[in-house]
XYZ file of C-alpha atoms in Angstrom:
285
model
C 98.508 115.670 102.505
C 95.874 113.720 100.565
C 94.394 110.116 100.841
C 94.379 107.804 97.941
C 93.163 104.185 97.275
C 95.225 102.294 94.708
C 94.670 98.913 93.111
C 97.020 96.281 94.481
C 97.478 92.510 93.812
C 94.828 89.888 94.329
C 92.064 92.305 93.713
C 92.398 94.284 96.760
C 93.217 98.035 97.244
C 95.824 99.814 99.522
C 95.494 103.175 101.271
C 98.255 105.661 100.196
C 99.192 109.150 101.638
C 100.562 111.706 99.392
C 102.467 114.699 100.815
C 103.511 116.203 97.468
C 103.162 115.402 93.681
C 106.452 116.635 92.069
C 109.919 115.094 91.780
C 111.183 111.628 91.916
C 108.891 109.429 93.982
C 109.832 108.434 97.471
C 107.686 105.719 98.942
C 107.631 104.960 102.830
C 106.654 101.484 103.704
C 105.986 100.869 107.634
C 106.496 97.749 109.729
C 104.398 95.157 111.277
C 101.376 96.601 113.180
C 101.976 100.175 112.031
C 100.347 102.239 109.259
C 101.389 105.067 106.846
C 100.905 107.961 109.510
C 103.966 106.599 111.454
C 105.965 108.683 108.959
C 104.097 111.908 109.807
C 107.163 113.472 111.616
C 109.530 112.749 108.640
C 107.721 112.868 105.392
C 107.310 116.692 105.332
C 111.072 117.146 105.457
C 111.630 115.541 101.984
C 108.189 116.647 100.407
C 109.808 119.861 98.907
C 112.356 117.640 96.960
C 110.424 114.387 96.243
C 107.078 113.179 95.442
C 106.504 111.809 98.887
C 104.142 108.885 99.599
C 103.510 106.363 102.205
C 101.398 103.155 101.993
C 99.420 100.947 104.286
C 100.364 97.501 103.800
C 97.563 94.850 103.233
C 95.882 93.984 106.357
C 97.122 97.193 107.992
C 95.648 100.783 108.529
C 93.046 101.687 105.929
C 94.115 99.171 103.333
C 92.081 96.182 102.468
C 92.387 92.996 104.439
C 93.093 89.823 102.256
C 90.095 87.441 102.461
C 92.306 84.356 102.612
C 94.914 85.988 104.911
C 97.691 85.971 102.216
C 100.286 88.065 103.991
C 103.611 86.439 102.792
C 106.556 88.543 101.514
C 105.632 87.821 97.899
C 102.204 89.204 98.392
C 103.579 92.429 99.681
C 106.139 92.749 96.966
C 103.313 92.221 94.305
C 101.336 94.900 96.109
C 104.311 97.370 95.739
C 104.505 96.375 92.060
C 100.796 97.154 91.462
C 100.748 100.283 93.597
C 103.823 101.950 92.077
C 102.470 101.125 88.516
C 99.083 102.668 89.537
C 100.821 105.817 90.779
C 103.032 106.022 87.783
C 106.197 105.622 89.872
C 108.707 104.035 87.338
C 111.852 104.941 89.147
C 111.736 105.645 92.831
C 113.398 105.679 96.343
C 112.043 103.156 98.839
C 112.304 103.746 102.576
C 111.105 100.633 104.612
C 111.013 100.000 108.325
C 111.137 96.418 109.784
C 108.636 94.295 107.903
C 108.287 97.087 105.235
C 112.151 97.125 104.941
C 112.324 93.515 104.135
C 109.621 93.998 101.498
C 111.445 97.058 100.041
C 114.624 94.902 99.859
C 112.949 92.085 97.962
C 111.412 94.553 95.591
C 114.785 96.252 94.998
C 116.378 92.768 94.320
C 113.518 92.108 91.777
C 113.717 95.501 90.106
C 117.219 96.892 90.584
C 116.796 99.145 87.559
C 113.893 100.976 89.166
C 115.603 102.043 92.418
C 117.067 105.442 92.720
C 117.768 104.689 96.239
C 116.911 102.402 99.253
C 116.574 103.063 102.916
C 116.521 100.135 105.254
C 115.272 101.094 108.708
C 116.293 98.852 111.487
C 115.801 95.728 109.435
C 118.013 93.119 107.754
C 118.191 89.578 106.530
C 118.616 88.296 110.205
C 116.796 89.228 113.143
C 117.987 89.551 116.756
C 115.904 86.923 118.739
C 115.508 89.318 121.656
C 113.482 91.840 119.508
C 111.421 89.032 117.998
C 110.225 87.922 121.249
C 109.497 91.460 122.549
C 107.436 92.248 119.475
C 105.510 89.002 119.965
C 104.746 89.750 123.454
C 103.795 93.423 122.571
C 101.517 92.024 119.694
C 100.007 89.439 122.041
C 98.773 92.311 124.433
C 96.613 93.692 121.587
C 95.276 90.434 120.148
C 91.512 90.481 119.960
C 91.549 93.351 122.553
C 88.863 96.036 122.371
C 89.321 99.377 124.017
C 86.788 101.838 125.578
C 88.560 104.866 123.906
C 91.759 105.694 122.046
C 93.106 107.141 125.160
C 93.038 103.654 126.682
C 94.973 102.333 123.741
C 97.591 105.075 124.296
C 98.540 103.309 127.482
C 99.314 100.100 125.618
C 101.333 102.022 123.105
C 103.351 103.755 125.858
C 104.621 100.195 126.964
C 105.535 99.156 123.501
C 107.121 102.598 122.744
C 108.527 103.876 125.889
C 110.691 106.563 124.129
C 107.867 108.127 122.076
C 106.388 111.397 122.874
C 102.862 111.633 124.222
C 101.600 113.465 121.022
C 103.117 110.734 118.889
C 101.338 108.083 120.806
C 98.065 109.936 120.616
C 98.326 110.134 116.872
C 99.348 106.533 116.535
C 96.204 105.586 118.510
C 94.036 107.939 116.592
C 95.052 106.346 113.128
C 95.695 102.834 114.394
C 92.106 102.125 115.744
C 88.708 101.628 114.146
C 85.538 101.786 115.903
C 83.413 98.586 116.098
C 79.669 98.132 115.867
C 79.505 97.931 119.694
C 81.163 101.324 120.051
C 84.468 99.980 121.425
C 87.728 100.415 119.469
C 90.033 97.618 117.974
C 93.271 97.732 116.176
C 93.061 98.106 112.427
C 95.668 95.327 111.980
C 93.834 92.206 110.596
C 93.626 89.698 113.490
C 94.583 87.015 110.878
C 97.753 88.715 110.208
C 98.493 88.813 113.928
C 97.797 85.207 114.246
C 100.154 84.295 111.539
C 102.802 86.358 113.162
C 102.412 84.386 116.521
C 105.404 82.234 117.477
C 103.877 78.783 117.093
C 106.242 75.802 117.103
C 109.599 77.059 117.949
C 111.429 74.545 115.554
C 109.198 75.636 112.654
C 109.540 79.257 113.445
C 113.388 78.983 113.384
C 113.240 77.031 110.131
C 111.165 79.546 108.467
C 113.319 82.519 109.609
C 116.468 80.655 108.435
C 114.824 80.334 104.949
C 113.855 83.895 104.971
C 117.412 84.952 106.085
C 118.991 83.117 103.126
C 116.466 84.607 100.748
C 117.098 88.180 101.945
C 120.921 87.855 102.114
C 120.795 86.720 98.440
C 118.455 89.702 97.692
C 120.916 92.196 99.333
C 123.525 90.896 96.892
C 121.396 92.087 94.038
C 120.951 95.625 95.232
C 123.067 98.007 93.233
C 121.438 101.500 94.011
C 122.785 103.873 96.874
C 121.544 102.314 100.025
C 121.354 103.658 103.608
C 121.096 101.179 106.482
C 119.605 102.902 109.545
C 120.006 101.313 112.924
C 118.662 102.496 116.279
C 121.600 102.451 118.667
C 119.436 100.511 121.309
C 117.853 98.219 118.740
C 117.106 94.723 119.775
C 116.054 93.757 116.338
C 119.008 94.772 114.012
C 122.235 93.456 115.644
C 125.374 95.711 115.158
C 127.204 92.866 113.442
C 124.375 92.302 110.933
C 124.249 95.999 110.180
C 128.020 96.115 109.609
C 127.863 93.126 107.222
C 125.047 94.737 105.334
C 127.056 97.864 104.789
C 130.138 95.965 103.726
C 128.021 93.890 101.086
C 126.286 96.936 99.471
C 128.430 98.476 96.697
C 126.839 101.907 97.526
C 126.032 101.130 101.177
C 126.237 103.470 104.144
C 125.344 102.829 107.766
C 123.773 105.351 110.096
C 123.332 104.584 113.846
C 120.701 106.862 115.351
C 121.133 107.727 119.120
C 118.404 107.432 121.593
C 116.457 105.018 119.442
C 115.511 101.440 119.512
C 113.751 99.361 116.778
C 111.192 102.096 115.951
C 113.691 104.723 115.005
C 111.328 107.276 113.461
C 109.004 107.082 116.565
C 111.817 106.980 119.247
C 113.933 109.832 117.861
C 112.303 111.470 114.741
C 114.846 114.290 114.594
C 117.730 111.862 114.630
C 116.085 109.714 112.033
C 115.125 112.672 109.899
C 118.824 113.932 109.880
C 120.126 110.556 108.718
C 117.516 110.365 105.956
C 117.901 113.822 104.739
C 121.702 113.689 105.000
C 121.407 110.586 102.459
C 118.601 111.601 100.087
C 119.193 115.315 99.961
C 123.089 115.072 99.683
C 122.929 116.286 96.089
C 119.815 118.407 96.331
């Protein structure tokens, strides 16, 4: 695996991991609060067949933070446009989880001719309110918090990811923290991004989500490539009826429900997610 920095939109650069350099590119896009290494248990399984990459979204991981906290969907899509151009990825497969899945969906709708395949991991045009509240609570626990060591942060992650293995939590802490000048450790996620994700006024939040839902359902209608919708069986973010509707709308859509997994499917049950992914992208390999 090698680590790259690639120019993105707005004059910033994003951090990208690359497991292999041959084949059709497959780009993994993580969700809110995660970073590219969240795919470490999965990416090696497709690396022999695809040029396998994962990106840190702006404000996450080792990518740049935006000086004016521009973290809207359009900004992330523009980043994917710039990064895929910089990497020479003309036609590719996108795999996106949660926030990254919504960004991947919008990219696919904007560039349907460039998508060889799309995998939407526990995300959709509409969100189950239960999961939204839980994620806000979990995120609030980390807001502006400093940790004495990565081991202390593992305890916070264990509450947010109760099904994850200890070694997975240790890796997430290792790659999700940066050491501050005072010697303590803080999340790499830009605090400004975390504040933007805070609930705020309930009526305004509902109005924003309703607008996003309309935009994303319209985007789904423009997706023409083979698409896999992955839902964690215990997910509180992607409701079963939403996943079913997505599968019905997609002309080449397929739904996979991964057992023993909640919203963070690839963290909760990496083998189950890997089976669903490889069954889709390696069907003709």
